Amino acid sequence: PYTASGAGGQQEGNFPWGWAEWNPRYRDNLREEQNRLGFTSVTPGKLAAGFAGSSDLFQDDGRKPCDSVNSMVEHDGPTLHDLYTTDNSDRRAWDQGGDQSLQRQAARDGFAFPLLSIGTPMFCGGDEFLRSTDGNDNPYNIDNDSNYLKWSLIQTNKHHYTFAKRLLAFRQAHPALRPAEFFDGKDHNGNGLKDIAWYRDDGNEADGAYMDAQDRHFLAYRIDGTELGDSAPSIFVGYNGWQDPVDITLPAATGGHAWFRVADTGAWMENSDNCREPGREDPLTAADYKLDRRSVLLLIEK
């Protein structure tokens, strides 16, 4: 169901056990970090709470990570395409300065966020091939082509469609992204890794001061796949919400393994392939990585 509303406004997390909820706090924090940087500040800690399943909303009444329904767009409001190609401050939408390559990059980010977050991802039909309603936030009562699914967009936006399919398949293949219980930041199997750890751009773990800093716009997390029977010993996700590239230091791979790049949403990689197929991931030989502005990095250990 949708989050309870009424007296007192939105009531995130107030449904009882047995109910899943749309998570507008997740959506709004990410939209603001993407599209309203410089106008509002979203701390790394707020992003981390959403990426990890919003235990602060759902755990206290016995609910599970799957009860957080994570989305960037819904049936009302802009489509994923329009969120990054139109200006609408009420919807936290922005056209990326009119730069079409950055618009496509932002859409890849927006598609990746729910799939790389703990919880239940939700999309609207057509997000996978960048459907548009020409900026109309509520076209449900319009019976014309502005509200139809244009299947020809699968070919027009083939690169995004391929990216979406591959990232969906990645989530399905990796149970570490679908834990039955919330992470607690502890090592449960004695391999030296926490079930989830949060990192700064310098490769050190993020402390409370970093998580609460309003001027920090990089956040990474590493999930220990061995605790969840994953084929990848670790999964690493980094997000640079800043307007400039950032040089990040990767945490050390575990013994006998190395980091491989699965996806980088950056516009610089669009001419090749923003998401690799299984078995064709790019090996990384250096401990440092330049992550482009406003882009997402996905790595696995092999």
mmCIF file of C-alpha atoms in Angstrom:
data_model
loop_
_atom_site.group_PDB
_atom_site.id
_atom_site.type_symbol
_atom_site.label_atom_id
_atom_site.label_comp_id
_atom_site.label_asym_id
_atom_site.label_seq_id
_atom_site.Cartn_x
_atom_site.Cartn_y
_atom_site.Cartn_z
ATOM 1 C CA PRO A 1 0.000 0.000 0.000
ATOM 2 C CA TYR A 2 0.927 3.635 -0.198
ATOM 3 C CA THR A 3 2.273 5.262 2.943
ATOM 4 C CA ALA A 4 -0.455 6.307 5.368
ATOM 5 C CA SER A 5 -1.445 9.961 5.023
ATOM 6 C CA GLY A 6 -3.876 12.211 6.777
ATOM 7 C CA ALA A 7 -3.641 14.157 10.019
ATOM 8 C CA GLY A 8 0.011 14.967 10.575
ATOM 9 C CA GLY A 9 0.922 14.380 6.923
ATOM 10 C CA GLN A 10 2.703 11.317 5.638
ATOM 11 C CA GLN A 11 3.095 8.598 8.240
ATOM 12 C CA GLU A 12 6.065 6.580 6.990
ATOM 13 C CA GLY A 13 6.558 3.405 8.932
ATOM 14 C CA ASN A 14 3.236 3.519 10.773
ATOM 15 C CA PHE A 15 1.542 0.571 9.119
ATOM 16 C CA PRO A 16 1.571 -2.513 11.372
ATOM 17 C CA TRP A 17 3.395 -5.803 10.961
ATOM 18 C CA GLY A 18 2.330 -7.666 7.822
ATOM 19 C CA TRP A 19 2.165 -4.575 5.622
ATOM 20 C CA ALA A 20 4.709 -3.304 3.128
ATOM 21 C CA GLU A 21 4.868 0.428 2.399
ATOM 22 C CA TRP A 22 5.969 2.715 -0.340
ATOM 23 C CA ASN A 23 8.925 4.618 1.067
ATOM 24 C CA PRO A 24 8.637 8.301 0.065
ATOM 25 C CA ARG A 25 11.495 9.275 2.389
ATOM 26 C CA TYR A 26 13.799 7.035 0.338
ATOM 27 C CA ARG A 27 12.562 8.573 -2.915
ATOM 28 C CA ASP A 28 12.649 12.195 -1.772
ATOM 29 C CA ASN A 29 16.129 12.011 -0.244
ATOM 30 C CA LEU A 30 17.578 10.570 -3.431
ATOM 31 C CA ARG A 31 15.718 13.010 -5.663
ATOM 32 C CA GLU A 32 17.014 15.914 -3.598
ATOM 33 C CA GLU A 33 20.582 14.595 -3.610
ATOM 34 C CA GLN A 34 20.421 14.149 -7.379
ATOM 35 C CA ASN A 35 18.385 17.135 -8.493
ATOM 36 C CA ARG A 36 18.516 19.798 -5.786
ATOM 37 C CA LEU A 37 22.169 19.824 -4.772
ATOM 38 C CA GLY A 38 22.969 23.377 -3.677
ATOM 39 C CA PHE A 39 19.384 24.053 -2.619
ATOM 40 C CA THR A 40 18.992 21.303 -0.026
ATOM 41 C CA SER A 41 21.452 19.055 1.794
ATOM 42 C CA VAL A 42 20.951 15.337 2.277
ATOM 43 C CA THR A 43 23.529 13.820 4.599
ATOM 44 C CA PRO A 44 25.294 10.515 3.836
ATOM 45 C CA GLY A 45 23.550 9.077 6.891
ATOM 46 C CA LYS A 46 20.116 9.729 5.410
ATOM 47 C CA LEU A 47 21.156 8.067 2.157
ATOM 48 C CA ALA A 48 22.624 5.123 4.054
ATOM 49 C CA ALA A 49 19.395 4.535 5.954
ATOM 50 C CA GLY A 50 17.506 4.231 2.669
ATOM 51 C CA PHE A 51 20.120 2.123 0.905
ATOM 52 C CA ALA A 52 20.076 -0.330 3.828
ATOM 53 C CA GLY A 53 16.311 -0.825 3.902
ATOM 54 C CA SER A 54 15.145 1.948 6.274
ATOM 55 C CA SER A 55 15.350 -0.084 9.466
ATOM 56 C CA ASP A 56 14.600 3.147 11.347
ATOM 57 C CA LEU A 57 11.099 3.033 9.848
ATOM 58 C CA PHE A 58 10.279 -0.657 9.766
ATOM 59 C CA GLN A 59 12.322 -2.692 12.247
ATOM 60 C CA ASP A 60 10.718 -1.508 15.473
ATOM 61 C CA ASP A 61 7.419 -3.260 14.752
ATOM 62 C CA GLY A 62 8.976 -6.500 13.571
ATOM 63 C CA ARG A 63 8.881 -5.836 9.873
ATOM 64 C CA LYS A 64 11.581 -6.899 7.422
ATOM 65 C CA PRO A 65 13.707 -5.215 4.743
ATOM 66 C CA CYS A 66 11.274 -6.326 2.035
ATOM 67 C CA ASP A 67 8.598 -4.142 3.643
ATOM 68 C CA SER A 68 10.371 -1.030 2.361
ATOM 69 C CA VAL A 69 9.117 -0.516 -1.203
ATOM 70 C CA ASN A 70 11.810 1.595 -2.849
ATOM 71 C CA SER A 71 11.069 3.661 -5.933
ATOM 72 C CA MET A 72 12.123 6.846 -7.658
ATOM 73 C CA VAL A 73 8.794 7.391 -9.478
ATOM 74 C CA GLU A 74 5.230 6.149 -9.132
ATOM 75 C CA HIS A 75 1.990 6.169 -11.130
ATOM 76 C CA ASP A 76 1.480 9.860 -10.360
ATOM 77 C CA GLY A 77 4.283 12.347 -10.831
ATOM 78 C CA PRO A 78 6.990 12.340 -13.501
ATOM 79 C CA THR A 79 8.180 9.242 -15.269
ATOM 80 C CA LEU A 80 11.819 8.264 -14.759
ATOM 81 C CA HIS A 81 12.674 9.996 -18.038
ATOM 82 C CA ASP A 82 10.796 13.189 -17.153
ATOM 83 C CA LEU A 83 12.291 13.347 -13.653
ATOM 84 C CA TYR A 84 15.619 14.229 -15.265
ATOM 85 C CA THR A 85 14.504 16.161 -18.348
ATOM 86 C CA THR A 86 12.005 18.654 -16.891
ATOM 87 C CA ASP A 87 12.149 21.308 -14.185
ATOM 88 C CA ASN A 88 9.605 20.939 -11.409
ATOM 89 C CA SER A 89 10.731 21.896 -7.909
ATOM 90 C CA ASP A 90 7.630 20.387 -6.287
ATOM 91 C CA ARG A 91 8.556 16.990 -7.710
ATOM 92 C CA ARG A 92 12.290 17.534 -7.146
ATOM 93 C CA ALA A 93 12.783 17.215 -10.900
ATOM 94 C CA TRP A 94 15.600 18.883 -12.842
ATOM 95 C CA ASP A 95 16.646 18.807 -16.491
ATOM 96 C CA GLN A 96 20.394 18.494 -15.719
ATOM 97 C CA GLY A 97 21.048 21.839 -17.336
ATOM 98 C CA GLY A 98 19.699 20.572 -20.660
ATOM 99 C CA ASP A 99 22.673 18.214 -21.156
ATOM 100 C CA GLN A 100 21.196 15.095 -22.772
ATOM 101 C CA SER A 101 24.122 12.847 -21.850
ATOM 102 C CA LEU A 102 23.736 13.838 -18.192
ATOM 103 C CA GLN A 103 19.990 13.278 -18.441
ATOM 104 C CA ARG A 104 20.603 9.712 -19.602
ATOM 105 C CA GLN A 105 23.220 9.229 -16.892
ATOM 106 C CA ALA A 106 20.822 10.477 -14.209
ATOM 107 C CA ALA A 107 18.163 8.061 -15.469
ATOM 108 C CA ARG A 108 20.634 5.190 -15.150
ATOM 109 C CA ASP A 109 21.317 6.315 -11.574
ATOM 110 C CA GLY A 110 17.592 6.459 -10.868
ATOM 111 C CA PHE A 111 17.067 2.965 -12.216
ATOM 112 C CA ALA A 112 20.065 1.603 -10.311
ATOM 113 C CA PHE A 113 19.189 3.018 -6.894
ATOM 114 C CA PRO A 114 16.221 0.729 -6.081
ATOM 115 C CA LEU A 115 17.978 -2.328 -7.509
ATOM 116 C CA LEU A 116 21.105 -1.793 -5.417
ATOM 117 C CA SER A 117 19.211 -0.917 -2.238
ATOM 118 C CA ILE A 118 17.881 -3.292 0.388
ATOM 119 C CA GLY A 119 14.106 -3.571 0.131
ATOM 120 C CA THR A 120 11.590 -4.217 -2.624
ATOM 121 C CA PRO A 121 12.282 -2.237 -5.814
ATOM 122 C CA MET A 122 9.313 -0.752 -7.662
ATOM 123 C CA PHE A 123 9.242 0.749 -11.158
ATOM 124 C CA CYS A 124 6.619 2.086 -13.511
ATOM 125 C CA GLY A 125 6.020 0.397 -16.827
ATOM 126 C CA GLY A 126 8.208 2.047 -19.418
ATOM 127 C CA ASP A 127 10.981 3.136 -17.019
ATOM 128 C CA GLU A 128 13.095 0.411 -18.568
ATOM 129 C CA PHE A 129 13.029 2.192 -21.937
ATOM 130 C CA LEU A 130 12.577 5.807 -20.746
ATOM 131 C CA ARG A 131 8.909 6.385 -21.393
ATOM 132 C CA SER A 132 7.842 10.052 -21.282
ATOM 133 C CA THR A 133 4.519 11.784 -20.710
ATOM 134 C CA ASP A 134 5.959 15.093 -21.922
ATOM 135 C CA GLY A 135 6.172 16.402 -18.377
ATOM 136 C CA ASN A 136 2.503 15.763 -17.527
ATOM 137 C CA ASP A 137 2.509 14.582 -13.899
ATOM 138 C CA ASN A 138 -1.010 13.093 -13.967
ATOM 139 C CA PRO A 139 -1.963 11.966 -17.473
ATOM 140 C CA TYR A 140 -4.138 9.072 -16.262
ATOM 141 C CA ASN A 141 -7.311 10.651 -17.704
ATOM 142 C CA ILE A 142 -5.807 11.509 -21.098
ATOM 143 C CA ASP A 143 -6.552 9.074 -23.910
ATOM 144 C CA ASN A 144 -3.883 9.989 -26.423
ATOM 145 C CA ASP A 145 -0.336 9.046 -27.310
ATOM 146 C CA SER A 146 1.143 11.194 -24.531
ATOM 147 C CA ASN A 147 -0.020 8.497 -22.126
ATOM 148 C CA TYR A 148 0.660 5.350 -24.164
ATOM 149 C CA LEU A 149 3.529 2.933 -23.822
ATOM 150 C CA LYS A 150 5.522 3.531 -26.999
ATOM 151 C CA TRP A 151 7.196 0.202 -27.598
ATOM 152 C CA SER A 152 9.353 1.745 -30.305
ATOM 153 C CA LEU A 153 11.323 3.385 -27.470
ATOM 154 C CA ILE A 154 12.914 -0.003 -26.806
ATOM 155 C CA GLN A 155 14.925 0.598 -29.962
ATOM 156 C CA THR A 156 15.198 4.373 -29.609
ATOM 157 C CA ASN A 157 16.620 3.984 -26.093
ATOM 158 C CA LYS A 158 18.205 0.592 -26.591
ATOM 159 C CA HIS A 159 21.247 1.425 -24.469
ATOM 160 C CA HIS A 160 19.119 2.226 -21.412
ATOM 161 C CA TYR A 161 16.930 -0.822 -22.055
ATOM 162 C CA THR A 162 19.992 -3.091 -22.112
ATOM 163 C CA PHE A 163 21.354 -1.437 -18.973
ATOM 164 C CA ALA A 164 18.018 -1.982 -17.193
ATOM 165 C CA LYS A 165 17.773 -5.652 -18.182
ATOM 166 C CA ARG A 166 21.306 -6.424 -17.075
ATOM 167 C CA LEU A 167 20.951 -4.673 -13.743
ATOM 168 C CA LEU A 168 17.651 -6.439 -13.065
ATOM 169 C CA ALA A 169 19.375 -9.737 -13.786
ATOM 170 C CA PHE A 170 22.235 -8.773 -11.464
ATOM 171 C CA ARG A 171 19.877 -8.194 -8.554
ATOM 172 C CA GLN A 172 18.110 -11.472 -9.216
ATOM 173 C CA ALA A 173 21.453 -13.310 -9.233
ATOM 174 C CA HIS A 174 22.739 -11.851 -5.950
ATOM 175 C CA PRO A 175 20.889 -12.731 -2.731
ATOM 176 C CA ALA A 176 23.169 -10.364 -0.783
ATOM 177 C CA LEU A 177 20.946 -7.561 -2.089
ATOM 178 C CA ARG A 178 17.832 -9.328 -0.777
ATOM 179 C CA PRO A 179 18.533 -10.127 2.891
ATOM 180 C CA ALA A 180 15.676 -11.508 4.965
ATOM 181 C CA GLU A 181 16.819 -9.522 8.005
ATOM 182 C CA PHE A 182 18.223 -6.039 8.475
ATOM 183 C CA PHE A 183 21.986 -5.629 8.558
ATOM 184 C CA ASP A 184 23.498 -4.638 11.913
ATOM 185 C CA GLY A 185 27.048 -3.758 10.898
ATOM 186 C CA LYS A 186 28.607 -6.795 12.615
ATOM 187 C CA ASP A 187 30.743 -9.722 11.464
ATOM 188 C CA HIS A 188 28.578 -12.805 11.869
ATOM 189 C CA ASN A 189 30.814 -15.477 10.340
ATOM 190 C CA GLY A 190 34.276 -14.478 11.532
ATOM 191 C CA ASN A 191 35.743 -13.598 8.144
ATOM 192 C CA GLY A 192 36.724 -10.096 9.190
ATOM 193 C CA LEU A 193 33.969 -8.300 7.263
ATOM 194 C CA LYS A 194 30.857 -6.644 8.661
ATOM 195 C CA ASP A 195 27.587 -7.648 7.026
ATOM 196 C CA ILE A 196 27.522 -4.070 5.704
ATOM 197 C CA ALA A 197 30.162 -1.347 6.019
ATOM 198 C CA TRP A 198 30.019 2.293 4.921
ATOM 199 C CA TYR A 199 32.953 4.092 3.324
ATOM 200 C CA ARG A 200 34.260 7.561 2.615
ATOM 201 C CA ASP A 201 36.054 8.441 -0.605
ATOM 202 C CA ASP A 202 39.461 7.917 1.059
ATOM 203 C CA GLY A 203 38.700 4.238 1.649
ATOM 204 C CA ASN A 204 38.214 4.567 5.396
ATOM 205 C CA GLU A 205 34.985 3.582 7.070
ATOM 206 C CA ALA A 206 32.565 6.464 7.532
ATOM 207 C CA ASP A 207 32.163 7.581 11.128
ATOM 208 C CA GLY A 208 29.247 9.432 12.679
ATOM 209 C CA ALA A 209 30.678 12.848 11.859
ATOM 210 C CA TYR A 210 30.947 11.945 8.181
ATOM 211 C CA MET A 211 27.459 10.485 8.102
ATOM 212 C CA ASP A 212 26.013 13.681 9.591
ATOM 213 C CA ALA A 213 28.001 16.094 7.384
ATOM 214 C CA GLN A 214 25.859 18.201 5.054
ATOM 215 C CA ASP A 215 28.801 18.992 2.772
ATOM 216 C CA ARG A 216 29.663 15.361 1.981
ATOM 217 C CA HIS A 217 28.164 13.880 -1.161
ATOM 218 C CA PHE A 218 30.016 10.602 -1.610
ATOM 219 C CA LEU A 219 28.928 7.377 0.029
ATOM 220 C CA ALA A 220 29.885 3.756 -0.566
ATOM 221 C CA TYR A 221 28.861 0.497 1.032
ATOM 222 C CA ARG A 222 30.254 -3.009 0.982
ATOM 223 C CA ILE A 223 28.043 -6.023 1.599
ATOM 224 C CA ASP A 224 29.596 -9.301 2.751
ATOM 225 C CA GLY A 225 28.151 -11.780 0.306
ATOM 226 C CA THR A 226 29.489 -14.794 2.183
ATOM 227 C CA GLU A 227 26.962 -14.246 4.967
ATOM 228 C CA LEU A 228 24.091 -14.645 2.515
ATOM 229 C CA GLY A 229 25.357 -17.420 0.272
ATOM 230 C CA ASP A 230 26.153 -15.041 -2.572
ATOM 231 C CA SER A 231 28.385 -16.032 -5.460
ATOM 232 C CA ALA A 232 30.292 -12.761 -4.919
ATOM 233 C CA PRO A 233 32.340 -12.610 -1.699
ATOM 234 C CA SER A 234 31.612 -8.866 -1.591
ATOM 235 C CA ILE A 235 29.460 -6.345 -3.423
ATOM 236 C CA PHE A 236 30.598 -2.717 -3.443
ATOM 237 C CA VAL A 237 28.359 0.220 -4.399
ATOM 238 C CA GLY A 238 29.613 3.794 -4.582
ATOM 239 C CA TYR A 239 27.589 6.925 -5.283
ATOM 240 C CA ASN A 240 29.079 10.321 -6.070
ATOM 241 C CA GLY A 241 26.327 12.918 -5.743
ATOM 242 C CA TRP A 242 28.796 15.793 -6.142
ATOM 243 C CA GLN A 243 28.996 17.987 -9.256
ATOM 244 C CA ASP A 244 32.644 17.055 -9.860
ATOM 245 C CA PRO A 245 34.454 13.717 -10.213
ATOM 246 C CA VAL A 246 35.908 12.212 -7.049
ATOM 247 C CA ASP A 247 38.974 10.003 -6.664
ATOM 248 C CA ILE A 248 38.017 7.138 -4.390
ATOM 249 C CA THR A 249 40.165 4.528 -2.673
ATOM 250 C CA LEU A 250 38.650 1.076 -2.749
ATOM 251 C CA PRO A 251 38.695 -1.099 0.364
ATOM 252 C CA ALA A 252 41.039 -4.055 0.106
ATOM 253 C CA ALA A 253 39.654 -7.167 -1.525
ATOM 254 C CA THR A 254 39.597 -10.298 0.601
ATOM 255 C CA GLY A 255 42.364 -12.845 0.259
ATOM 256 C CA GLY A 256 42.669 -14.393 -3.192
ATOM 257 C CA HIS A 257 40.089 -12.097 -4.752
ATOM 258 C CA ALA A 258 40.070 -8.883 -6.772
ATOM 259 C CA TRP A 259 37.540 -6.200 -7.613
ATOM 260 C CA PHE A 260 35.678 -6.354 -10.926
ATOM 261 C CA ARG A 261 33.517 -3.574 -12.342
ATOM 262 C CA VAL A 262 29.969 -4.590 -13.161
ATOM 263 C CA ALA A 263 28.553 -1.132 -13.869
ATOM 264 C CA ASP A 264 29.423 2.526 -13.940
ATOM 265 C CA THR A 265 26.584 4.874 -14.874
ATOM 266 C CA GLY A 266 28.951 7.669 -15.931
ATOM 267 C CA ALA A 267 28.382 9.336 -19.292
ATOM 268 C CA TRP A 268 32.010 8.608 -20.231
ATOM 269 C CA MET A 269 31.198 4.879 -20.400
ATOM 270 C CA GLU A 270 28.079 5.226 -22.533
ATOM 271 C CA ASN A 271 29.887 4.658 -25.830
ATOM 272 C CA SER A 272 31.048 1.259 -24.658
ATOM 273 C CA ASP A 273 28.732 -0.337 -22.129
ATOM 274 C CA ASN A 274 27.504 0.940 -18.756
ATOM 275 C CA CYS A 275 26.728 -2.535 -17.414
ATOM 276 C CA ARG A 276 28.559 -5.759 -18.161
ATOM 277 C CA GLU A 277 27.127 -9.217 -18.614
ATOM 278 C CA PRO A 278 28.065 -11.909 -16.077
ATOM 279 C CA GLY A 279 31.556 -13.218 -16.767
ATOM 280 C CA ARG A 280 32.555 -10.093 -18.713
ATOM 281 C CA GLU A 281 33.120 -7.734 -15.779
ATOM 282 C CA ASP A 282 36.160 -5.448 -15.989
ATOM 283 C CA PRO A 283 39.050 -6.373 -13.652
ATOM 284 C CA LEU A 284 40.393 -3.427 -11.663
ATOM 285 C CA THR A 285 44.144 -3.451 -11.126
ATOM 286 C CA ALA A 286 44.484 -0.237 -9.106
ATOM 287 C CA ALA A 287 43.323 0.619 -5.602
ATOM 288 C CA ASP A 288 42.003 3.991 -6.762
ATOM 289 C CA TYR A 289 39.055 4.777 -9.002
ATOM 290 C CA LYS A 290 37.859 8.060 -10.499
ATOM 291 C CA LEU A 291 34.084 8.154 -10.159
ATOM 292 C CA ASP A 292 32.462 10.742 -12.386
ATOM 293 C CA ARG A 293 30.077 13.392 -11.107
ATOM 294 C CA ARG A 294 26.615 12.235 -10.085
ATOM 295 C CA SER A 295 27.215 8.603 -10.967
ATOM 296 C CA VAL A 296 26.986 5.122 -9.470
ATOM 297 C CA LEU A 297 29.673 2.427 -9.383
ATOM 298 C CA LEU A 298 28.981 -1.281 -8.870
ATOM 299 C CA LEU A 299 31.778 -3.777 -8.182
ATOM 300 C CA ILE A 300 31.980 -7.414 -7.158
ATOM 301 C CA GLU A 301 34.785 -9.513 -5.772
ATOM 302 C CA LYS A 302 35.857 -12.513 -7.796
#
